[in-house]
Coordinates of C-alpha atoms and ligand atoms in Angstrom, one line a residue:
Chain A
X1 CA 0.0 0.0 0.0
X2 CA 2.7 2.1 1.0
X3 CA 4.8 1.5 -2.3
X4 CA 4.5 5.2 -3.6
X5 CA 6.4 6.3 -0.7
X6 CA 10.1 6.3 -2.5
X7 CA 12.2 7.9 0.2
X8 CA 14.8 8.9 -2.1
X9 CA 12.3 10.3 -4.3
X10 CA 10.5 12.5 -1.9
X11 CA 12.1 13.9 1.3
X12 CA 9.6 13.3 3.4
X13 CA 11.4 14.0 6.9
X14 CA 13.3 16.6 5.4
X15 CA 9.9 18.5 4.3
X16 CA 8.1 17.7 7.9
X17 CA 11.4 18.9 9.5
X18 CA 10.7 22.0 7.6
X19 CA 7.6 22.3 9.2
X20 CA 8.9 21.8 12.4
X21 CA 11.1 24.6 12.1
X22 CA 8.2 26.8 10.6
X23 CA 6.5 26.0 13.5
X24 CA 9.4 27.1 16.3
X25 CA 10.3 30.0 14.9
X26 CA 7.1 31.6 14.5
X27 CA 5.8 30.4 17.6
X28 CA 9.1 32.2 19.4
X29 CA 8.4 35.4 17.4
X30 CA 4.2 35.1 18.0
X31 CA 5.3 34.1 21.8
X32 CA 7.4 37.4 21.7
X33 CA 5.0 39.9 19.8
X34 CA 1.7 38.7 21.3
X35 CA 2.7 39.3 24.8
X36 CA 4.2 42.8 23.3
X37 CA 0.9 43.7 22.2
X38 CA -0.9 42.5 25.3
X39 CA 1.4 44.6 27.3
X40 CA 0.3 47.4 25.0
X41 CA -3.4 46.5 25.2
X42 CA -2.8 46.8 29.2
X43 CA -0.5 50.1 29.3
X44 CA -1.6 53.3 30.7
X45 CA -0.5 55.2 27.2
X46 CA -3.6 55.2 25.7
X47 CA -1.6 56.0 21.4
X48 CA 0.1 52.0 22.7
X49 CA -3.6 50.8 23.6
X50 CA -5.0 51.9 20.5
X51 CA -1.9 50.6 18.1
X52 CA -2.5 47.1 20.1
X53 CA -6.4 47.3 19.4
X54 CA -5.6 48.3 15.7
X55 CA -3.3 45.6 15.0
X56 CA -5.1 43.2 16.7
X57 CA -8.3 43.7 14.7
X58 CA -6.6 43.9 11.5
X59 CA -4.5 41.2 11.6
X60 CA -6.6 38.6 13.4
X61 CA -9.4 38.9 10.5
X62 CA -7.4 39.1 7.7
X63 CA -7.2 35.8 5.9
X64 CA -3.4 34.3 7.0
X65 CA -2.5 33.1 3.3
X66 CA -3.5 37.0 2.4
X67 CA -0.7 38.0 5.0
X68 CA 1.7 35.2 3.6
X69 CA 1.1 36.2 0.4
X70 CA 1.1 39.3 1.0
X71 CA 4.6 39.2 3.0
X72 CA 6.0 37.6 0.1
X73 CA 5.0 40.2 -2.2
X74 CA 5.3 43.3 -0.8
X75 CA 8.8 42.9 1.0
X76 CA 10.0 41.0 -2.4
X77 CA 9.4 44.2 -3.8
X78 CA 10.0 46.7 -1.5
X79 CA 13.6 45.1 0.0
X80 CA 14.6 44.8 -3.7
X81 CA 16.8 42.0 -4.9
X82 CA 19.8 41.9 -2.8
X83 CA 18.2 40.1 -0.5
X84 CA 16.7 37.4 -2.8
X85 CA 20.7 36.8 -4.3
X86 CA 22.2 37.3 -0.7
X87 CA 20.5 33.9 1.0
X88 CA 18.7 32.3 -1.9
X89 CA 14.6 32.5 -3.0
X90 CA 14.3 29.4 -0.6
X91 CA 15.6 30.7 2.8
X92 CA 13.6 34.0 1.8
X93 CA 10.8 32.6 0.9
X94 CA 11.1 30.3 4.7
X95 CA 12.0 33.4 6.4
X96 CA 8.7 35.5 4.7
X97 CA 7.2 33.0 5.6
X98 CA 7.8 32.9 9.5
X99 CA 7.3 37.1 9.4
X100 CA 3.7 35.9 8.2
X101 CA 3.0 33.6 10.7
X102 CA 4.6 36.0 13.5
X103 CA 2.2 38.5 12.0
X104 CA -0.9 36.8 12.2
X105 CA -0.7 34.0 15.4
X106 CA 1.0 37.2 17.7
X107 CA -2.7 38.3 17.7
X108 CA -4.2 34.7 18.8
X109 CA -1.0 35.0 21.5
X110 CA -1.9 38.6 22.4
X111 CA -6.0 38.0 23.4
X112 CA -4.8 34.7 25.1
X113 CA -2.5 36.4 27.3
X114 CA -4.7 39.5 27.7
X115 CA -7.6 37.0 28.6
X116 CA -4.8 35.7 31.0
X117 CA -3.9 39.1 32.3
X118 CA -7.7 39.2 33.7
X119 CA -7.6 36.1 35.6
X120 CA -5.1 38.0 37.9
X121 CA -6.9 40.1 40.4
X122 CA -6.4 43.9 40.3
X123 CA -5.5 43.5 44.2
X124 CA -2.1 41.4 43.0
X125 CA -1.2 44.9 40.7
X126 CA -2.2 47.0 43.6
X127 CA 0.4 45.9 46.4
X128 CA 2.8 45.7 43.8
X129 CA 2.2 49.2 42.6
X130 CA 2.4 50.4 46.2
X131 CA 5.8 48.8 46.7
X132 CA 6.9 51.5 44.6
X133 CA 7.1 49.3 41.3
X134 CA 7.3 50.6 38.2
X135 CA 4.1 50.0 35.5
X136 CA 7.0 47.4 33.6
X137 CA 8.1 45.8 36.7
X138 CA 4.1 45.0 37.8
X139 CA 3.5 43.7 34.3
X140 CA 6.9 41.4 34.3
X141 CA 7.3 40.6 37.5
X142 CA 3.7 40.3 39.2
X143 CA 1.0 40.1 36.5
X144 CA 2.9 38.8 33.5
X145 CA 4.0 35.2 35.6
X146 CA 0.5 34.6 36.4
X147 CA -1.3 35.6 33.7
X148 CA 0.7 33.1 31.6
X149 CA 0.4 29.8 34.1
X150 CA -3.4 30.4 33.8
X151 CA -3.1 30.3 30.0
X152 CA -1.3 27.3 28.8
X153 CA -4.0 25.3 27.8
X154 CA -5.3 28.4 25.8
X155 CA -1.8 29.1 23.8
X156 CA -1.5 24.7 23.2
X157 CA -4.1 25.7 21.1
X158 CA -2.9 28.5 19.3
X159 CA 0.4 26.5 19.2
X160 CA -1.4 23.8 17.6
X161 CA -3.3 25.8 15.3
X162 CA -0.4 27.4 14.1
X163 CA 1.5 23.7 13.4
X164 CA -1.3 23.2 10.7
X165 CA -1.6 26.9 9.8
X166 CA 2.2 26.5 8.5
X167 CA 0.9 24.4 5.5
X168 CA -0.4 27.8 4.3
X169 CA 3.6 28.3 3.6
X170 CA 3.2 26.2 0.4
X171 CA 1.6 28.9 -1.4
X172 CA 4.5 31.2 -1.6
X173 CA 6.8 27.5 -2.4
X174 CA 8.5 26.8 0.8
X175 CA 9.0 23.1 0.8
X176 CA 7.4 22.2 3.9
X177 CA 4.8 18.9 4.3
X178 CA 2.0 20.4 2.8
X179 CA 3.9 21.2 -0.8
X180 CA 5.4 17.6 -1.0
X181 CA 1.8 16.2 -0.1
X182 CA 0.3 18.2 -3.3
X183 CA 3.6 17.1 -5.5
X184 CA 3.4 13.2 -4.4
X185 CA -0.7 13.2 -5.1
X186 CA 0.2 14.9 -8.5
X187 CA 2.8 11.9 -9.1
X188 CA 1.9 8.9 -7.8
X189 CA -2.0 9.5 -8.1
X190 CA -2.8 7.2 -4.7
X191 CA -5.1 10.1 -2.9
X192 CA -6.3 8.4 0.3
X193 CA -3.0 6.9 1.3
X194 CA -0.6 9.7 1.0
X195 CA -3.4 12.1 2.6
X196 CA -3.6 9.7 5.2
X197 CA 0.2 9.7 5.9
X198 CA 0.7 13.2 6.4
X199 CA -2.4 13.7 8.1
X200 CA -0.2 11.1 10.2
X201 CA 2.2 13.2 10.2
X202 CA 0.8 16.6 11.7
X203 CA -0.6 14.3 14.3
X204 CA 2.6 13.1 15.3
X205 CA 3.5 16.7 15.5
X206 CA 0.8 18.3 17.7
X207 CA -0.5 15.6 19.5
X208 CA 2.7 15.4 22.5
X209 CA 2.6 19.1 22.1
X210 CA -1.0 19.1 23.5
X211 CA -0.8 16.4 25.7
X212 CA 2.4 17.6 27.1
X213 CA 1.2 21.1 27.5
X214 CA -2.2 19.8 29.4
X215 CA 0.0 18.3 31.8
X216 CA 2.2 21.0 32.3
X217 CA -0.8 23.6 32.2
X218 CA -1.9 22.2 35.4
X219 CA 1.4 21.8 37.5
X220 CA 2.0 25.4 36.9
X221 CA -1.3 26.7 37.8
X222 CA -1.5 29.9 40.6
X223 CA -2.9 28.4 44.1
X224 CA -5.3 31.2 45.4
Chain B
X1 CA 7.0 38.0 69.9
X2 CA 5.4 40.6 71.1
X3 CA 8.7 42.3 73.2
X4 CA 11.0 42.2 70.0
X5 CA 11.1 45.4 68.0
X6 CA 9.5 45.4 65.0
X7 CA 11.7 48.4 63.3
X8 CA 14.6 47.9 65.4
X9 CA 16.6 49.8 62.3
X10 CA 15.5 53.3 63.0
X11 CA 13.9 52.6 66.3
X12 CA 17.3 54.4 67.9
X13 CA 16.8 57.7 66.2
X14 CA 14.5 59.8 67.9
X15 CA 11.6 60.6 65.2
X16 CA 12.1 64.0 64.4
X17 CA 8.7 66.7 65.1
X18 CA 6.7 67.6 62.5
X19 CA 3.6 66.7 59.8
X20 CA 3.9 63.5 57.9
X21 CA 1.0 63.3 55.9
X22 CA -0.4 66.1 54.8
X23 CA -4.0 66.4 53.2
X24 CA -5.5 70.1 51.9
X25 CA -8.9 70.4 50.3
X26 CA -8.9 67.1 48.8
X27 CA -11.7 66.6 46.5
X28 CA -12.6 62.7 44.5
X29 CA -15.5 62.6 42.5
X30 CA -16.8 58.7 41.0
X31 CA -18.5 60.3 38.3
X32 CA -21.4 62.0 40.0
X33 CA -20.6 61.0 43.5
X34 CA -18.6 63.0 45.3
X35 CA -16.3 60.3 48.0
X36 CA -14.0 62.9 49.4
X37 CA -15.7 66.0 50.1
X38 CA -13.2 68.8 50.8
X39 CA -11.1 66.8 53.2
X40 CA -8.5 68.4 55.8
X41 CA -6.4 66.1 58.0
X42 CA -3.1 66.3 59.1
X43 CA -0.8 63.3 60.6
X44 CA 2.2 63.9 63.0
X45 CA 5.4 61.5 62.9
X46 CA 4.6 58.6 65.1
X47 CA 0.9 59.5 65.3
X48 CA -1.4 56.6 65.0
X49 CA -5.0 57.6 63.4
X50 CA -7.8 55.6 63.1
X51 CA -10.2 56.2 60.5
X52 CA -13.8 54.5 61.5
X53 CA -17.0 54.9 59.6
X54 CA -19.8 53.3 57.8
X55 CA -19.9 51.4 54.8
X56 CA -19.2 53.5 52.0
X57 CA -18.1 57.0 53.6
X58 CA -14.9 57.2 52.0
X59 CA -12.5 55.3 54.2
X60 CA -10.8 53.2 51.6
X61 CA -10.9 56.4 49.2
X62 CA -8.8 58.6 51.5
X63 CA -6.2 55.3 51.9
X64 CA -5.5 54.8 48.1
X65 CA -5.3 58.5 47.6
X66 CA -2.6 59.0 49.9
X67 CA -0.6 56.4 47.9
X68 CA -2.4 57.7 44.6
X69 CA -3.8 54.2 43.6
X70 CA -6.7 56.4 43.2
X71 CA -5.7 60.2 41.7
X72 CA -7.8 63.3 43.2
X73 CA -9.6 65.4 41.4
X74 CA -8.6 68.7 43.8
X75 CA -6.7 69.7 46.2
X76 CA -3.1 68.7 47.6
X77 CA -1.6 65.6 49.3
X78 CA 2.3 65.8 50.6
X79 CA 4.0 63.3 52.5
X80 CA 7.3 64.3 54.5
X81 CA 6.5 68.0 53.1
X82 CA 6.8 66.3 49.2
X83 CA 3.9 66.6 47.3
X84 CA 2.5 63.7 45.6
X85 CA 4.1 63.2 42.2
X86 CA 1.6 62.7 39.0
X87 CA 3.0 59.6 37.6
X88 CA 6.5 58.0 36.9
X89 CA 9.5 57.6 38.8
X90 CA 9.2 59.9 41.4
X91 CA 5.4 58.7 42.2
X92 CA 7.2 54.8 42.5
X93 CA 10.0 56.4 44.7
X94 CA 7.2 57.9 47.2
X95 CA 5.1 54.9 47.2
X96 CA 8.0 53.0 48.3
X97 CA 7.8 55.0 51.4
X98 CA 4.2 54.8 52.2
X99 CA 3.4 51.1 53.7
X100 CA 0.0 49.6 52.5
X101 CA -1.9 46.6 54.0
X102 CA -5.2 45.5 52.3
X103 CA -8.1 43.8 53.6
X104 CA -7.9 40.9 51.3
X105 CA -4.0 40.5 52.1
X106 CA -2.7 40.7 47.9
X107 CA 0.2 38.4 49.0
X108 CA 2.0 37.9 45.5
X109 CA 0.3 34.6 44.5
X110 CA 2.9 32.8 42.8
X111 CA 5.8 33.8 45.2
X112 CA 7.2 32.1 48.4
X113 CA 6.2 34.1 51.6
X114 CA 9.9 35.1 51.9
X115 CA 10.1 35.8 48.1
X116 CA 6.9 38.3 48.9
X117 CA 8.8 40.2 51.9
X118 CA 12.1 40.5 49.4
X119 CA 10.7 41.8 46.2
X120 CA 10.3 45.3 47.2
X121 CA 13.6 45.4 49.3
X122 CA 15.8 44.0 46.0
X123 CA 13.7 45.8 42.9
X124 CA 13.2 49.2 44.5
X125 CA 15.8 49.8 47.0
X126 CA 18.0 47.6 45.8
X127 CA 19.3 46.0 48.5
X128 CA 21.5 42.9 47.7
X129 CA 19.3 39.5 48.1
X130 CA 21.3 38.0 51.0
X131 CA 20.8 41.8 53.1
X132 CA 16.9 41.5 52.1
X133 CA 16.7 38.2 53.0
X134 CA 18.1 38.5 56.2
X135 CA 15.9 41.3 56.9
X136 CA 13.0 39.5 55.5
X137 CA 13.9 36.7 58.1
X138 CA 14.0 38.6 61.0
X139 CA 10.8 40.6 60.2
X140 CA 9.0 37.2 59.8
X141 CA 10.1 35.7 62.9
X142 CA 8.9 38.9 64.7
X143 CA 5.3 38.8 63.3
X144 CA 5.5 35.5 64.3
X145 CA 5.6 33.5 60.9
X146 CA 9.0 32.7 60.1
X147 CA 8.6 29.2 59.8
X148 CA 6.6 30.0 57.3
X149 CA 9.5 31.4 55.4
X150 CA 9.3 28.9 52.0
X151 CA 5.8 28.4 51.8
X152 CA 3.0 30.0 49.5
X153 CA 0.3 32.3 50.2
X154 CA -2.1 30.1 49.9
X155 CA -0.9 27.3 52.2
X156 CA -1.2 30.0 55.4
X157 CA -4.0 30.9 57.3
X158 CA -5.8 34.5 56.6
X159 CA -3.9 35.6 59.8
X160 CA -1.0 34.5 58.6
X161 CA -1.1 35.6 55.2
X162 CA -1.9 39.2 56.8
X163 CA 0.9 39.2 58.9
X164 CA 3.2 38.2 56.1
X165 CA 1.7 40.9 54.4
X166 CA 2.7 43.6 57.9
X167 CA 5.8 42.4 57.2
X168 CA 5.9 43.4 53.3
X169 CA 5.3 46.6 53.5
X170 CA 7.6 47.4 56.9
X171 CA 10.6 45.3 54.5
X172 CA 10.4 48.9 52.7
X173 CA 11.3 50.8 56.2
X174 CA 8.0 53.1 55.4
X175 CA 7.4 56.6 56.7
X176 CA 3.9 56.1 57.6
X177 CA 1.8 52.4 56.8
X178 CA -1.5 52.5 55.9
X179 CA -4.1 50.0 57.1
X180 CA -7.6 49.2 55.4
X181 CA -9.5 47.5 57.7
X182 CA -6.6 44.9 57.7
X183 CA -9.1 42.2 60.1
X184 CA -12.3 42.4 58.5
X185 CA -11.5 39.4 56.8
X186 CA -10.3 37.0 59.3
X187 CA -12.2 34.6 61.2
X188 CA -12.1 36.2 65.1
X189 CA -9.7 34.0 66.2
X190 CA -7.0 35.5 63.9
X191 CA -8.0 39.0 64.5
X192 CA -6.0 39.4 67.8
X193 CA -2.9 37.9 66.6
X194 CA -2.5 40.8 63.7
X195 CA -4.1 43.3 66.1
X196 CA -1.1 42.5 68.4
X197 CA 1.5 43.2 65.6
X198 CA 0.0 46.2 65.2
X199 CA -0.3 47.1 68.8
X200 CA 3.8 46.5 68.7
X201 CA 4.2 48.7 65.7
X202 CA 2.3 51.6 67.4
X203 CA 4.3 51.3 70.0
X204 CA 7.4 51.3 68.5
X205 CA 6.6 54.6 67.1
X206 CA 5.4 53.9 63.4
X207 CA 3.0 56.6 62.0
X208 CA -0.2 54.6 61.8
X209 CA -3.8 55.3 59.7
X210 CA -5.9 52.6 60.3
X211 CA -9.3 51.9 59.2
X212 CA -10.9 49.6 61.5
X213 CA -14.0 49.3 63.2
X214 CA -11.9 47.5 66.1
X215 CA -12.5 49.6 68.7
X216 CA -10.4 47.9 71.1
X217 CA -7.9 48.8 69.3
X218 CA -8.9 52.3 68.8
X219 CA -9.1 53.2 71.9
X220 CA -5.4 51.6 73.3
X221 CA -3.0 52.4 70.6
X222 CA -4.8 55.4 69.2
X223 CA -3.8 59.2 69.5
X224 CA -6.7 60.4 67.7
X225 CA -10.2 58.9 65.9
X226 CA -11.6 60.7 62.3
X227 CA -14.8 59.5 61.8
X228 CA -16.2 59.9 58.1
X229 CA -19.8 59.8 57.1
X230 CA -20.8 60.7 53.2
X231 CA -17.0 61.3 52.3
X232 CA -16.8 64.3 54.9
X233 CA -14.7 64.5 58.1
X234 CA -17.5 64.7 60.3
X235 CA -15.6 64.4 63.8
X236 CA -12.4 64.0 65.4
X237 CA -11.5 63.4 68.1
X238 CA -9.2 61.4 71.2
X239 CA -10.5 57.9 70.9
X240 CA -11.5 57.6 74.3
X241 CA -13.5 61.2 74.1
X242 CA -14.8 60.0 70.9
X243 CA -16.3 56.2 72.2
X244 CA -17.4 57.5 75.4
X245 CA -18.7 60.7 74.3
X246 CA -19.5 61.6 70.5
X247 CA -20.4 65.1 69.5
X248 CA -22.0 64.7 66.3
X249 CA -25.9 63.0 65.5
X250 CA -24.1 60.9 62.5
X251 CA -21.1 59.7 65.3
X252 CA -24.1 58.8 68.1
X253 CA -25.5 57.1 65.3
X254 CA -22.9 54.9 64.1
X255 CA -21.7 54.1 67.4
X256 CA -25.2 52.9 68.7
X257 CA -25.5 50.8 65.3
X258 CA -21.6 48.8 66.0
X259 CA -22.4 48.9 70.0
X260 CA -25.4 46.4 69.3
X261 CA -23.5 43.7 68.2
Ligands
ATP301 N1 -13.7 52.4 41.6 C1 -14.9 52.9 41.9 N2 -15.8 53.3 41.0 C2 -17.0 53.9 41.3 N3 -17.4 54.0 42.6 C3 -16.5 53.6 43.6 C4 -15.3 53.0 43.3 N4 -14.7 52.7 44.5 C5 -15.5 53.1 45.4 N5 -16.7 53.6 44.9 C6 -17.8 54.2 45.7 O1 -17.3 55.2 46.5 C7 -17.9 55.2 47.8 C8 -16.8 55.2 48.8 O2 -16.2 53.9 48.8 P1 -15.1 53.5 49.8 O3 -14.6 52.1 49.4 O4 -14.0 54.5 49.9 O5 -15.9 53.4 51.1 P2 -15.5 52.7 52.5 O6 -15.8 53.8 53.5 O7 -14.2 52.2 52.5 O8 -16.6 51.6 52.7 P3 -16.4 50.1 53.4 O9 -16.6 50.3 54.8 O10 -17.6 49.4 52.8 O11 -15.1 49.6 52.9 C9 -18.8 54.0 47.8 O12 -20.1 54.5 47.6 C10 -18.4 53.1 46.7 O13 -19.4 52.5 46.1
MG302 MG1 -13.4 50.2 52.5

């Protein structure tokens, strides 16, 4: 049944591997920008609230292969081609891709960790505040800590979500799962058992990630 | 625990004279109600005040405006002769000096007890962890829970957490600590066991506004009694002049209403 599956042929754990590292780098970045922005969404400075609001709302409903797309496109264009000769169309392309990802899960991050932020009760900001703590070191050290032990199921989610939403990275040609999957279908012509192994596949992937991530989710939660 | 000193630091330096807290024509408005109605009150170094009232006169107001967690709409607050920065730096620098206890405790959730007394110490006056720490120590020992030292907030008892929480607030070395009904939410047989580390701070010369309905301990570590009705300053008074003999219809009132019970 499994005869299509020429290893040499098709680099199968190269392409998931590809994926993998799709998946790491733009959950670091989202990780990194989402909390950003929920910091904004939080601040006292009400031009930083608004920009979080903004991009939230923009970026959120905007279709993610738009934003890939987009990514592609636009910096392509507007970087000119020294960067294109400097590291290749392939690493480009994997990098534009990862920007696009950053772009769009930071705002899945962002209302987790801001729904997170209002699990905390205001009296935990309040003593800290009248320590003599600054607004940054009640965010970072206080609010920050707890918000995110109260969210981990939540961002398993959004780290899930973004494990399959990488396959979206085969439209701008980065060689991840999703574009080997259409190229072997288009070659061998077996439809149910190649969908079937990479379906496999992404299971493989995010199936520890939210088991492991349950568990944890509950060892770190805040004892009130 | 009750001999040791509770801020044996600056316990040897004779407090110098003078007005501490400072508050002129203070005004609050919550949209159309108006909490803090033109208030005057002025508290001496080592004066202990306590604030009593009903439910909804203001009480809480006038605390978290003298450490601005709520701003003012009018009117002037100074503490040490400094006006109360807006915002920033200099607002964290002067709320370092002002100690705060809550009702509800706010022990920092997800830090150790000892990791709750050491926070302020290391971030804002940075002290070096191992100084903090030994501070903390002693601090906890003398409000009696330094056995406590490595456990959580939530693994103490109220009294326990509130005393932890004495102890955060004096780990700053605080001009004047403020109190919001700090036993209200204790079962009564913790209530004496903070009231005593509070009894030990009065005496010890710590500048002291307490709200409290604890008359007990109104009347012996008291030097004077505001009582607030309808965000106004409606009497004040020693304590003892004030429980035994009230001047004003709303006071009488009040103190008829908490007698009966
Ligand atoms: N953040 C707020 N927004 C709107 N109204 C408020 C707010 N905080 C307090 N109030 C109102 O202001 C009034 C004074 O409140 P405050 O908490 O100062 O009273 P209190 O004297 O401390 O009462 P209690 O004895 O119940 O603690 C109350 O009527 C209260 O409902
Ligand atoms: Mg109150």
């Amino acid at each position: 049944m499994f005869d299509f599956l020429d290893l040499d042929r098709y680099d199968l754990f190269g392409a998931f591997w590809t994926t993998v590292q799709l998946t790491v780098f733009s959950a670091i970045g989202s990780l990194i920008l989402g909390t950003l922005l929920a910091a904004m969404r939080v601040s006292p400075v009400p031009v930083m609230r608004a920009f979080g609001t903004a991009y939230v709302h923009i970026f959120r409903n905007t279709p993610l292969t738009l934003i890939i797309v987009a990514c592609s496109q636009l910096l392509a264009l507007t970087l000119g081609m020294t960067m294109w000769a400097d590291v290749g169309t392939d690493t480009m392309g994997f990098r534009l891709a990862v920007l696009g990802f950053v772009v769009y899960t930071s705002t899945f991050v962002c209302e987790a960790v801001r729904s997170g932020i209002n699990t905390v009760p205001v009296g935990q900001a309040e003593a800290a505040r009248a320590l003599g703590l600054s607004f940054a070191q009640v965010l970072t050290m206080i609010v920050l800590p707890q918000a995110f032990r109260s969210v981990v199921a939540p961002l398993a989610n959004v780290l899930i979500a973004l494990t399959k939403n990488t396959t979206v990275a085969a439209a701008i040609g980065v060689s991840e799962a999703a574009l080997l999957m259409r190229d072997m279908i288009e070659q061998e012509a077996q439809l149910v058992p190649i969908a079937t192994l990479f379906a496999f596949g992404f299971i493989v992937l995010t199936l520890p990630t939210g088991l492991l991530l349950g568990r944890l989710s509950k060892r770190v939660a805040v004892k009130r | 625990m009750s001999d040791v000193s509770l801020t044996k630091d600056f316990a040897d330096a004779a407090p110098p004279a003078g007005d501490l807290v400072v508050l002129d024509s203070v005004n609050k408005h919550f949209g159309a109600l108006h909490v803090l109605q033109d208030i005057n009150l002025t508290i001496r170094r080592g004066e202990v005040v306590v604030v009593i009232g009903p439910s909804g006169s203001g009480k809480s107001t006038l605390c978290r405006a003298i450490n601005r967690l709520e701003t003012i709409d009018d009117g002037a607050i100074s503490i040490d002769g400094e006006p109360l920065p807006e915002e920033g730096r200099e607002l964290a620098r002067l709320r370092a000096d002002v100690g705060m206890v809550f009702q509800s405790f706010n022990l920092f959730a997800h830090k150790t007890v000892l990791q709750n007394v050491t926070l302020g110490p290391i971030k804002v006056r940075r002290k070096s962890r191992a100084d903090a720490e030994e501070r903390a120590r002693a601090l906890l020992d003398r409000v009696g829970v330094g056995n406590q030292a490595d456990k959580y907030p939530a693994q103490l008892s109220g009294g326990q957490q509130q005393r932890v929480a004495i102890a955060r607030a004096l780990a700053m070395e605080p001009k004047v600590m403020l109190f919001d009904e700090p036993t209200s939410a204790l079962d009564p047989e913790m209530i004496n066991e903070v009231l005593e580390v509070m009894q030990q701070l009065a005496r010890e010369g710590m500048t002291m506004i307490v709200v409290t309905h604890e008359m007990g301990f109104a009347r012996s570590a008291a030097n004077r009694v505001v009582f607030m009705a309808d965000g106004r300053i409606v009497e004040e008074a020693d304590p003892h002049q004030f429980f035994d003999n009230p001047r004003s219809d709303r006071a009488k009132d009040f103190l008829s209403k908490i007698l009966q019970h």
